[in-house]
Amino acid sequence: MPDLVGYGSSDNEEDRSPRILEPQGAAASASSHRDSPQTTQSGAPVPGNIRESTTIDRERQASANKTNVLHSTLIGPQAPPTDRLESDGLTSRLSPYSTKRATIRNLTLPIKIDLDIPPSPSGSPPPGISHKFEQFSQLKYQGMHFNGKLAGSSALKNPMLLQKLMSSAGLTESDQYATTLPKDLWDPIAFPAWAYKEELAKSQQIIASRKEDENARTRRDCVDFVSASNQGERGLEGTSGMVSGQQQAHPLLGSMNHFPQAWGRPRDDIYGAYDPSFLHTNGPRAHTSSPIVTGTSVLAVKFKDGVVIAADNLASYGSLARFTDVKRLRTFNRRTVVGFGGDVSDMQYLDRLLLSLETEENYGSSGHDLNARNLHTYLAKVMYKRRSDINPLWNQLLVAGLDGDDQPFLSSVDLLGTTFSSPTLATGFGAHLAQPLLRKVVDDDAQVKAVTREQAVNAVKECMKVLFYRDARSLDKYSIAVITKEAGVELKEDEQLENQSWAFAEMIKGYGTQTV
């Protein structure tokens, strides 16, 4: 475009002054004019000193003209004059749509190319925003990427998620096509009603229905079949009738709906509106009365700097050790871990609920995070609400982490919404087999200050060994997490019990095929 200015090479970062593009004809005439000898009106040659002064004056005038052009002409893209397009014949060569696209492209190009980093704004950034960036930076150093976590979430793979997010943000479908261009150039909502997908689908359905009606009128009502004993002309005639009947569809197919949203249903225009009332039951709503796939014990103990929590990776289908890689510890921000015992399907529901809550908290503008005590209160309300609806979540949860004062916090909530706090907690068979061992290490809150991290971790590992031998629903592979103020959540999900073997059972009297 002739109105664009030329810029120097991007390799030369120091030279950023714009260069005016001159027409080749003008540049050539000026060059030839400078190189040719100067003459007067009478044709006599001009003396050298007068010629040099004239050249200097001409260069000064050209420099002044360039300065005026820089100050008067818009630097950057702009719409070309209409008269120039008409003189060049561009409007006749381009269609109206191509001309409009070219105009929009010229108007949306950057006004001035500047690759410098802008200076820092005055004042200090909001503390809430700074805290968010610091939190995401620490998570990145720990190998936890929030975008990757969102991408792997099953809750965010819902096809209706975009509409839900747009509605929560107060955006309509037309807002996603908003533009800064004037409406005479581009109006994204100026389409007629028949151009939208709903009207197009209705039109396609009407056209398809008409075609099916036409085919139904011309379709054969019967097919002549001939027995295998007749081989004469009647057999040939019957065979031809059978072939012609095979080429056409069955008469009942024309009365069925073939659209994906109502596949296999009778057509409304033939049989009337579809009545799905026979699918509804008149009995009471049925909820889960007993869990099917369950996880067993979850253990947790406080120490002076934080909390240790552990759970094995087994999910049992009744008495069958069916799933051996189910992670039942779930991290929530940098200082809270939730351990799930009980039904696995309800655990997955609560996990999706916590993911939604975590997403809302991370993108909120309050600048405050939920600590372990806040999350425990939230889960207690959820469990009590479901219990009040006679539709409980068949889980017992342990919430371990740090409270608002960065002190160790450990509490439980069951399917009734009942809460309980203690320095040591366990669910399932761990409440009977592991609690006595944990209470030997720390019996009350006064002893928490004397317990080190190593003592708490060793006590939990020893309890996991006991559960592996004594609990038929336990496994030797487990997950363990340590929550502290300095390191946040340290989660290991594929730990293995060491030196575990059932070889000693052969020495037990009555085991196997022993007769002694």
Short mmCIF file of C-alpha atoms in Angstrom, two decimals, residues 4 23 43 46 77 83 97 147 170 198 243 263 286 294 303 313 324 333 361-362 366 411 419 454 460 462 487:
data_model
loop_
_atom_site.label_atom_id
_atom_site.label_comp_id
_atom_site.label_asym_id
_atom_site.label_seq_id
_atom_site.Cartn_x
_atom_site.Cartn_y
_atom_site.Cartn_z
CA LEU A 4 2.35 2.56 4.59
CA PRO A 23 7.40 6.49 -5.62
CA GLY A 43 20.00 27.49 -22.09
CA VAL A 46 24.86 27.70 -14.48
CA PRO A 77 -1.96 1.47 8.43
CA ASP A 83 -10.21 8.25 -5.56
CA TYR A 97 -16.71 -8.69 -0.14
CA ASN A 147 -3.41 -25.63 33.21
CA GLY A 170 -22.68 -12.78 32.19
CA GLU A 198 -31.91 -23.91 14.87
CA VAL A 243 -35.82 -57.81 -6.65
CA TRP A 263 -33.70 -41.62 16.61
CA ALA A 286 -34.38 -44.77 44.83
CA THR A 294 -15.19 -49.15 48.35
CA PHE A 303 3.32 -33.65 64.57
CA ASN A 313 -4.50 -47.71 46.60
CA THR A 324 -5.34 -51.73 42.64
CA ASN A 333 -4.16 -25.85 47.27
CA GLU A 361 -10.88 -19.87 44.41
CA ASN A 362 -7.82 -19.66 42.17
CA SER A 366 -10.62 -11.84 46.93
CA SER A 411 -10.55 -33.50 61.57
CA THR A 419 -17.41 -33.99 62.71
CA GLU A 454 10.25 -38.79 61.29
CA VAL A 460 1.99 -44.29 59.88
CA GLU A 462 4.05 -49.26 60.70
CA ALA A 487 7.28 -27.27 51.89
#
